[in-house]
């Protein structure tokens, strides 16, 4: 649900419960209204949102089922699942969830206080473990320095003007932690429903988002859920290139790079699969040649080029780092919110690479005017940009 009309909210709003009763057309109208408020009412510089068209690329699909390598008890009904490698996806409980228990004190990030009288089970996801406690390392979950005690968060708290907003949340556990919550309201007397065991036994997986993780904590149940595995998701393009050598270090680096691509290609090519999930241009300027080797990204990258050209301003400029993303407006050239060659070079660069790999002249024909407009914008603002 889209709420508010400011580029950065004054404070974070609680998420609304998932509702499936809104059509694609209604959602698009909401997005258009939000964009209008963002640009006109708030004097912002958000880019146009483009047009609604049928999807051009393969859908996001499950591509691997991963069994946990180890299950450990952390005490108080909390269980740690180690899946052996990092990836993007969700944990699936093939036999459902056990009935939840109430510990003496809920572990960090596992309490639920904003949904009234409910029974619940939480699943927290993360990449690494705390060396002292053995549970998930929330520093890396939260992001570079924005966690409680982190240097960026301290700087924000010391400067009240930066004490709110997406980079300075008052409650990082609610905003930045990767977490699924399975909720069952209690009855009118505040007691657990009589069918609680049956209801939790029907739970299987989150269907509203995905996470980037190797580890998952489940809390709080008397025994660990059984028949648990993770589902790895990615846009369902075909694998393409292969590499093998007699050097295990090179082979390991190759597989690690492939796994990183797998984890960041869910309908967009993101910079990370958990904290931001944004389609940053600079990432693809740097590493799209490797993606062309690994996969058949013909439809995927064609769609990404047109994502950017959809969001281009009339004067030829693109937003700073990603489509519809004017967060670095104070570093802009030519107009507030515009990007420069580090990120906004992606459309022409990716179009040329796409043609070289697939011989796709039609993408060049559709987007050539956009690339010329952007070059004209750079030439017009070159001197001022160099002075910056």
CSV table of C-alpha atoms in Angstrom, one decimal:
chain,number,residue,atom,x,y,z
A,1,UNK,CA,0.0,0.0,0.0
A,2,UNK,CA,1.4,3.4,-1.0
A,3,UNK,CA,1.0,6.0,1.6
A,4,UNK,CA,2.4,9.5,2.1
A,5,UNK,CA,3.6,11.9,-0.6
A,6,UNK,CA,7.1,12.8,0.5
A,7,UNK,CA,10.3,11.4,-1.1
A,8,UNK,CA,11.5,10.4,2.4
A,9,UNK,CA,8.9,9.9,5.1
A,10,UNK,CA,9.3,11.8,8.3
A,11,UNK,CA,9.0,8.5,10.2
A,12,UNK,CA,8.6,4.9,9.2
A,13,UNK,CA,5.0,3.6,9.0
A,14,UNK,CA,4.0,0.1,10.2
A,15,UNK,CA,3.5,-2.2,7.2
A,16,UNK,CA,-0.1,-3.1,6.4
A,17,UNK,CA,-1.2,-6.7,6.2
A,18,UNK,CA,-1.0,-8.2,2.8
A,19,UNK,CA,-4.2,-7.7,0.8
A,20,UNK,CA,-4.9,-9.5,-2.5
A,21,UNK,CA,-8.0,-7.6,-3.5
A,22,UNK,CA,-6.4,-4.9,-5.6
A,23,UNK,CA,-6.0,-5.2,-9.3
A,24,UNK,CA,-2.9,-4.4,-11.3
A,25,UNK,CA,-4.7,-1.4,-12.9
A,26,UNK,CA,-5.7,0.0,-9.4
A,27,UNK,CA,-2.1,-0.5,-8.2
A,28,UNK,CA,-0.7,1.4,-11.3
A,29,UNK,CA,-3.1,4.2,-10.6
A,30,UNK,CA,-1.9,4.4,-7.0
A,31,UNK,CA,1.7,4.5,-8.3
A,32,UNK,CA,0.9,7.3,-10.7
A,33,UNK,CA,-0.8,9.3,-8.0
A,34,UNK,CA,2.2,8.8,-5.7
A,35,UNK,CA,4.6,9.9,-8.5
A,36,UNK,CA,2.5,13.0,-9.1
A,37,UNK,CA,2.6,14.0,-5.4
A,38,UNK,CA,6.3,13.2,-5.3
A,39,UNK,CA,7.1,15.5,-8.2
A,40,UNK,CA,4.5,18.3,-8.1
A,41,UNK,CA,3.4,18.7,-4.5
A,42,UNK,CA,6.8,18.1,-3.0
A,43,UNK,CA,8.9,19.9,-5.7
A,44,UNK,CA,10.9,16.7,-6.0
A,45,UNK,CA,12.7,15.4,-9.1
A,46,UNK,CA,11.6,11.8,-9.3
A,47,UNK,CA,11.7,10.5,-12.9
A,48,UNK,CA,8.7,9.5,-14.9
A,49,UNK,CA,7.3,6.1,-14.2
A,50,UNK,CA,6.9,5.1,-17.9
A,51,UNK,CA,4.0,3.0,-19.2
A,52,UNK,CA,2.4,-0.3,-18.2
A,53,UNK,CA,3.3,-3.1,-20.7
A,54,UNK,CA,3.3,-6.9,-20.7
A,55,UNK,CA,6.4,-8.3,-19.1
A,56,UNK,CA,9.1,-9.0,-21.7
A,57,UNK,CA,11.4,-11.4,-19.7
A,58,UNK,CA,11.0,-14.8,-18.1
A,59,UNK,CA,9.3,-14.9,-14.7
A,60,UNK,CA,11.0,-15.3,-11.4
A,61,UNK,CA,10.9,-19.1,-10.6
A,62,UNK,CA,12.4,-21.5,-8.1
A,63,UNK,CA,15.7,-22.8,-9.5
A,64,UNK,CA,17.1,-24.9,-6.6
A,65,UNK,CA,15.9,-26.7,-3.5
A,66,UNK,CA,18.5,-26.5,-0.7
A,67,UNK,CA,18.5,-28.7,2.4
A,68,UNK,CA,20.0,-27.4,5.6
A,69,UNK,CA,23.5,-28.7,6.4
A,70,UNK,CA,22.9,-28.2,10.2
A,71,UNK,CA,20.2,-27.4,12.6
A,72,UNK,CA,21.2,-26.0,16.0
A,73,UNK,CA,19.3,-25.1,19.2
A,74,UNK,CA,19.9,-21.6,20.5
A,75,UNK,CA,17.8,-21.9,23.6
A,76,UNK,CA,14.3,-20.6,24.5
A,77,UNK,CA,12.7,-22.3,21.6
A,78,UNK,CA,14.9,-20.7,18.9
A,79,UNK,CA,16.4,-22.8,16.2
A,80,UNK,CA,19.2,-22.0,13.7
A,81,UNK,CA,19.2,-23.5,10.2
A,82,UNK,CA,22.5,-23.3,8.2
A,83,UNK,CA,22.0,-23.9,4.5
A,84,UNK,CA,25.7,-23.8,3.6
A,85,UNK,CA,25.8,-20.9,1.1
A,86,UNK,CA,24.3,-17.5,0.5
A,87,UNK,CA,21.4,-17.1,-2.0
A,88,UNK,CA,18.0,-15.4,-2.5
A,89,UNK,CA,14.8,-17.1,-1.6
A,90,UNK,CA,12.7,-18.2,1.4
A,91,UNK,CA,12.5,-21.1,3.9
A,92,UNK,CA,9.8,-23.6,3.2
A,93,UNK,CA,8.2,-25.7,6.0
A,94,UNK,CA,7.0,-28.8,4.0
A,95,UNK,CA,5.2,-30.2,7.1
A,96,UNK,CA,4.1,-26.9,8.4
A,97,UNK,CA,5.1,-25.2,11.7
A,98,UNK,CA,4.7,-26.5,15.2
A,99,UNK,CA,2.5,-24.7,17.7
A,100,UNK,CA,4.4,-21.7,19.1
A,101,UNK,CA,5.5,-21.4,22.7
A,102,UNK,CA,6.1,-18.2,24.7
A,103,UNK,CA,9.7,-18.0,26.1
A,104,UNK,CA,10.6,-16.2,29.3
A,105,UNK,CA,12.0,-13.4,27.1
A,106,UNK,CA,11.9,-13.2,23.3
A,107,UNK,CA,15.3,-13.1,21.6
A,108,UNK,CA,16.2,-10.0,19.7
A,109,UNK,CA,14.1,-9.4,16.6
A,110,UNK,CA,11.7,-12.2,17.4
A,111,UNK,CA,9.0,-10.4,19.4
A,112,UNK,CA,5.9,-9.1,17.8
A,113,UNK,CA,4.2,-6.2,19.6
A,114,UNK,CA,2.2,-4.3,17.0
A,115,UNK,CA,-0.5,-6.8,16.0
A,116,UNK,CA,-2.5,-7.0,19.2
A,117,UNK,CA,-3.2,-10.4,20.9
A,118,UNK,CA,-1.7,-13.0,18.6
A,119,UNK,CA,0.2,-16.2,18.5
A,120,UNK,CA,3.1,-16.1,16.2
A,121,UNK,CA,6.3,-17.7,14.9
A,122,UNK,CA,9.1,-15.6,13.5
A,123,UNK,CA,11.8,-16.4,10.9
A,124,UNK,CA,14.8,-14.1,10.8
A,125,UNK,CA,17.3,-14.3,7.9
A,126,UNK,CA,20.9,-13.4,7.7
A,127,UNK,CA,24.3,-13.9,6.0
A,128,UNK,CA,26.7,-14.5,8.9
A,129,UNK,CA,26.7,-15.3,12.6
A,130,UNK,CA,27.8,-13.3,15.6
A,131,UNK,CA,31.1,-14.8,16.8
A,132,UNK,CA,30.3,-14.4,20.5
A,133,UNK,CA,26.6,-15.5,20.6
A,134,UNK,CA,26.4,-17.8,17.6
A,135,UNK,CA,23.1,-16.2,16.3
A,136,UNK,CA,22.5,-14.1,13.2
A,137,UNK,CA,24.8,-11.1,12.8
A,138,UNK,CA,22.4,-8.2,12.7
A,139,UNK,CA,25.1,-5.7,11.8
A,140,UNK,CA,25.3,-7.2,8.3
A,141,UNK,CA,21.5,-7.6,8.1
A,142,UNK,CA,21.0,-3.9,8.9
A,143,UNK,CA,23.6,-2.6,6.5
A,144,UNK,CA,26.9,-0.7,6.6
A,145,UNK,CA,26.9,1.2,9.9
A,146,UNK,CA,23.1,1.7,10.2
A,147,UNK,CA,22.6,-0.9,12.9
A,148,UNK,CA,22.3,0.0,16.6
A,149,UNK,CA,25.7,1.2,17.7
A,150,UNK,CA,26.9,1.6,14.1
A,151,UNK,CA,29.0,4.7,13.3
A,152,UNK,CA,26.5,6.0,10.7
A,153,UNK,CA,23.6,5.5,13.0
A,154,UNK,CA,25.5,7.3,15.8
A,155,UNK,CA,26.2,10.2,13.4
A,156,UNK,CA,22.5,10.4,12.6
A,157,UNK,CA,21.4,10.4,16.2
A,158,UNK,CA,23.9,13.2,17.0
A,159,UNK,CA,22.4,15.2,14.2
A,160,UNK,CA,18.6,15.4,14.8
A,161,UNK,CA,18.1,16.6,11.2
A,162,UNK,CA,19.2,13.2,10.1
A,163,UNK,CA,17.5,11.3,12.9
A,164,UNK,CA,14.7,9.8,10.7
A,165,UNK,CA,14.1,8.6,7.2
A,166,UNK,CA,15.2,5.5,5.4
A,167,UNK,CA,18.9,5.8,6.3
A,168,UNK,CA,18.3,6.7,10.0
A,169,UNK,CA,15.4,4.5,11.1
A,170,UNK,CA,14.4,4.8,14.8
A,171,UNK,CA,13.8,1.1,15.0
A,172,UNK,CA,16.2,-0.8,12.7
A,173,UNK,CA,14.8,-4.1,13.9
A,174,UNK,CA,11.5,-3.4,12.3
A,175,UNK,CA,12.8,-1.7,9.2
A,176,UNK,CA,16.0,-3.4,8.2
A,177,UNK,CA,15.8,-6.9,9.6
A,178,UNK,CA,14.8,-9.6,7.2
A,179,UNK,CA,11.9,-11.3,8.9
A,180,UNK,CA,8.8,-13.4,8.2
A,181,UNK,CA,6.1,-13.5,10.8
A,182,UNK,CA,3.4,-16.2,10.8
A,183,UNK,CA,0.5,-14.7,12.8
A,184,UNK,CA,-2.7,-16.2,14.3
A,185,UNK,CA,-5.1,-13.9,16.2
A,186,UNK,CA,-6.2,-15.0,19.6
A,187,UNK,CA,-9.8,-15.4,20.5
A,188,UNK,CA,-12.0,-12.8,22.3
A,189,UNK,CA,-10.8,-13.9,25.7
A,190,UNK,CA,-7.1,-13.5,24.8
A,191,UNK,CA,-6.5,-17.2,24.7
A,192,UNK,CA,-5.0,-19.2,21.8
A,193,UNK,CA,-7.5,-20.5,19.3
A,194,UNK,CA,-8.5,-24.1,19.6
A,195,UNK,CA,-7.4,-24.8,16.1
A,196,UNK,CA,-3.9,-23.1,16.6
A,197,UNK,CA,-2.0,-26.4,16.0
A,198,UNK,CA,-4.0,-27.0,12.8
A,199,UNK,CA,-3.5,-23.4,11.6
A,200,UNK,CA,0.2,-23.3,12.1
A,201,UNK,CA,0.5,-26.8,10.6
A,202,UNK,CA,-0.8,-25.4,7.3
A,203,UNK,CA,1.9,-22.7,7.1
A,204,UNK,CA,4.4,-23.4,4.3
A,205,UNK,CA,6.4,-20.3,3.3
A,206,UNK,CA,6.3,-16.6,2.8
A,207,UNK,CA,4.8,-15.6,-0.6
A,208,UNK,CA,5.1,-11.8,-0.3
A,209,UNK,CA,8.9,-11.3,-0.5
A,210,UNK,CA,12.3,-13.0,-0.7
A,211,UNK,CA,15.5,-12.7,1.4
A,212,UNK,CA,19.2,-12.9,0.9
A,213,UNK,CA,20.6,-15.4,3.5
A,214,UNK,CA,22.6,-18.4,4.4
A,215,UNK,CA,21.2,-18.7,7.9
A,216,UNK,CA,17.6,-18.6,9.3
A,217,UNK,CA,16.4,-18.5,12.9
A,218,UNK,CA,13.0,-19.9,13.7
A,219,UNK,CA,11.4,-18.9,17.0
A,220,UNK,CA,9.8,-20.0,19.2
A,221,UNK,CA,8.8,-23.7,19.2
A,222,UNK,CA,9.3,-26.6,21.6
A,223,UNK,CA,11.0,-28.6,18.8
A,224,UNK,CA,12.5,-27.5,15.5
A,225,UNK,CA,10.3,-27.7,12.5
A,226,UNK,CA,11.0,-30.8,10.4
A,227,UNK,CA,11.2,-31.3,6.7
A,228,UNK,CA,12.6,-27.8,6.2
A,229,UNK,CA,14.4,-26.6,3.1
A,230,UNK,CA,15.1,-23.4,1.3
A,231,UNK,CA,13.9,-22.4,-2.1
A,232,UNK,CA,16.3,-20.4,-4.2
A,233,UNK,CA,14.7,-18.0,-6.7
A,234,UNK,CA,15.9,-16.3,-9.8
A,235,UNK,CA,14.6,-14.9,-13.1
A,236,UNK,CA,14.2,-18.1,-15.2
A,237,UNK,CA,16.6,-17.4,-18.0
A,238,UNK,CA,18.8,-20.2,-19.3
A,239,UNK,CA,22.3,-20.9,-18.1
A,240,UNK,CA,24.8,-20.2,-20.9
A,241,UNK,CA,28.5,-20.3,-20.3
A,242,UNK,CA,30.6,-22.8,-18.3
A,243,UNK,CA,34.2,-22.7,-17.1
A,244,UNK,CA,36.4,-25.4,-15.5
A,245,UNK,CA,40.1,-25.6,-14.8
A,246,UNK,CA,42.6,-27.6,-12.8
A,247,UNK,CA,42.9,-24.7,-10.3
A,248,UNK,CA,40.3,-25.0,-7.4
A,249,UNK,CA,40.7,-21.4,-6.5
A,250,UNK,CA,39.7,-20.2,-10.0
A,251,UNK,CA,36.8,-22.7,-10.0
A,252,UNK,CA,35.7,-21.5,-6.6
A,253,UNK,CA,35.8,-17.8,-7.7
A,254,UNK,CA,33.8,-18.7,-10.8
A,255,UNK,CA,31.1,-20.5,-8.8
A,256,UNK,CA,31.0,-17.7,-6.2
A,257,UNK,CA,30.5,-15.1,-9.0
A,258,UNK,CA,27.7,-17.2,-10.5
A,259,UNK,CA,26.0,-17.6,-7.2
A,260,UNK,CA,26.2,-13.8,-6.6
A,261,UNK,CA,24.5,-13.2,-10.0
A,262,UNK,CA,21.9,-15.8,-9.1
A,263,UNK,CA,21.1,-14.0,-5.9
A,264,UNK,CA,20.7,-10.6,-7.5
A,265,UNK,CA,18.6,-11.3,-10.6
A,266,UNK,CA,15.0,-11.5,-9.5
A,267,UNK,CA,13.2,-9.4,-12.2
A,268,UNK,CA,15.8,-6.7,-11.8
A,269,UNK,CA,19.6,-6.9,-11.4
A,270,UNK,CA,20.0,-5.7,-7.8
A,271,UNK,CA,23.1,-4.5,-5.9
A,272,UNK,CA,22.1,-6.8,-2.9
A,273,UNK,CA,19.2,-9.1,-2.4
A,274,UNK,CA,18.2,-8.0,1.1
A,275,UNK,CA,18.8,-4.4,2.2
A,276,UNK,CA,18.1,-2.3,-1.0
A,277,UNK,CA,17.1,-4.6,-3.9
A,278,UNK,CA,17.7,-1.7,-6.3
A,279,UNK,CA,18.6,-1.9,-10.0
A,280,UNK,CA,21.7,0.3,-9.8
A,281,UNK,CA,23.2,1.2,-13.2
A,282,UNK,CA,26.8,1.2,-12.1
A,283,UNK,CA,26.7,-2.4,-11.1
A,284,UNK,CA,25.7,-3.5,-14.6
A,285,UNK,CA,28.2,-1.2,-16.3
A,286,UNK,CA,30.8,-3.0,-14.3
A,287,UNK,CA,29.7,-6.6,-14.5
A,288,UNK,CA,27.2,-7.2,-17.3
A,289,UNK,CA,29.9,-8.8,-19.5
A,290,UNK,CA,30.1,-11.6,-17.0
A,291,UNK,CA,26.3,-11.9,-17.0
A,292,UNK,CA,26.3,-12.3,-20.8
A,293,UNK,CA,28.7,-15.2,-20.3
A,294,UNK,CA,26.8,-16.9,-17.6
A,295,UNK,CA,23.2,-16.6,-18.8
A,296,UNK,CA,20.9,-15.9,-21.8
A,297,UNK,CA,20.0,-12.4,-20.6
A,298,UNK,CA,18.7,-11.2,-24.0
A,299,UNK,CA,15.1,-10.4,-22.8
A,300,UNK,CA,16.2,-9.6,-19.3
A,301,UNK,CA,18.7,-6.9,-20.3
A,302,UNK,CA,16.4,-5.6,-23.1
A,303,UNK,CA,13.8,-5.0,-20.5
A,304,UNK,CA,16.2,-3.2,-18.2
A,305,UNK,CA,17.3,-0.8,-20.9
A,306,UNK,CA,13.7,0.1,-21.5
A,307,UNK,CA,13.1,0.5,-17.7
A,308,UNK,CA,15.7,3.3,-17.9
A,309,UNK,CA,14.5,4.9,-21.1
A,310,UNK,CA,11.0,4.9,-19.6
A,311,UNK,CA,12.3,7.0,-16.7
A,312,UNK,CA,14.3,9.5,-18.8
A,313,UNK,CA,13.4,13.2,-18.4
A,314,UNK,CA,12.5,15.3,-21.5
A,315,UNK,CA,15.9,17.0,-21.3
A,316,UNK,CA,17.7,13.6,-21.6
A,317,UNK,CA,18.8,13.2,-18.0
A,318,UNK,CA,18.4,10.0,-16.0
A,319,UNK,CA,18.1,9.8,-12.2
A,320,UNK,CA,21.2,9.4,-10.2
A,321,UNK,CA,21.7,5.7,-9.3
A,322,UNK,CA,18.7,3.8,-10.5
A,323,UNK,CA,15.3,4.3,-12.2
A,324,UNK,CA,13.0,6.5,-10.1
A,325,UNK,CA,15.7,7.1,-7.6
A,326,UNK,CA,16.8,10.7,-6.9
A,327,UNK,CA,18.4,10.1,-3.5
A,328,UNK,CA,21.7,11.8,-4.4
A,329,UNK,CA,20.1,15.0,-5.7
A,330,UNK,CA,22.7,17.2,-4.0
A,331,UNK,CA,25.4,15.6,-6.2
A,332,UNK,CA,23.5,16.1,-9.5
A,333,UNK,CA,24.5,17.9,-12.6
A,334,UNK,CA,22.2,19.9,-14.9
A,335,UNK,CA,19.1,19.5,-12.7
A,336,UNK,CA,18.3,18.2,-9.3
A,337,UNK,CA,18.1,14.4,-9.2
A,338,UNK,CA,20.0,13.8,-12.4
A,339,UNK,CA,22.8,11.2,-12.6
A,340,UNK,CA,26.2,11.2,-14.2
A,341,UNK,CA,28.3,8.7,-16.0
A,342,UNK,CA,29.0,6.2,-13.2
A,343,UNK,CA,25.4,5.0,-13.0
A,344,UNK,CA,23.4,6.7,-15.8
A,345,UNK,CA,25.7,5.4,-18.6
A,346,UNK,CA,24.0,2.1,-18.3
A,347,UNK,CA,21.3,2.5,-21.1
A,348,UNK,CA,23.8,3.2,-24.0
A,349,UNK,CA,26.5,0.8,-22.6
A,350,UNK,CA,24.0,-2.1,-22.1
A,351,UNK,CA,22.4,-1.5,-25.5
A,352,UNK,CA,25.8,-1.7,-27.3
A,353,UNK,CA,26.8,-4.9,-25.3
A,354,UNK,CA,23.4,-6.4,-26.0
A,355,UNK,CA,23.8,-5.8,-29.8
A,356,UNK,CA,27.4,-7.3,-29.7
A,357,UNK,CA,26.2,-10.4,-27.9
A,358,UNK,CA,22.8,-11.0,-29.6
A,359,UNK,CA,22.9,-9.0,-32.8
A,360,UNK,CA,19.7,-7.2,-31.7
A,361,UNK,CA,19.4,-4.2,-33.9
A,362,UNK,CA,15.7,-3.6,-32.9
A,363,UNK,CA,16.7,-2.6,-29.3
A,364,UNK,CA,19.2,0.0,-30.8
A,365,UNK,CA,16.5,1.3,-33.1
A,366,UNK,CA,14.0,1.7,-30.3
A,367,UNK,CA,16.4,3.5,-27.9
A,368,UNK,CA,18.9,5.3,-30.1
A,369,UNK,CA,17.1,8.7,-29.7
A,370,UNK,CA,17.2,8.2,-25.9
A,371,UNK,CA,21.0,7.7,-26.0
A,372,UNK,CA,21.5,10.7,-28.2
A,373,UNK,CA,19.4,12.8,-25.8
A,374,UNK,CA,21.5,11.7,-22.8
A,375,UNK,CA,24.8,12.5,-24.7
A,376,UNK,CA,23.4,15.9,-25.6
A,377,UNK,CA,22.5,16.5,-21.9
A,378,UNK,CA,26.1,15.6,-20.8
A,379,UNK,CA,27.6,17.9,-23.4
A,380,UNK,CA,25.4,20.7,-22.4
A,381,UNK,CA,26.4,20.3,-18.7
A,382,UNK,CA,30.0,19.1,-19.2
A,383,UNK,CA,31.8,22.2,-17.9
A,384,UNK,CA,29.6,22.7,-14.9
A,385,UNK,CA,29.8,19.0,-14.1
A,386,UNK,CA,33.6,19.0,-14.3
A,387,UNK,CA,33.7,22.0,-11.9
A,388,UNK,CA,31.7,19.9,-9.3
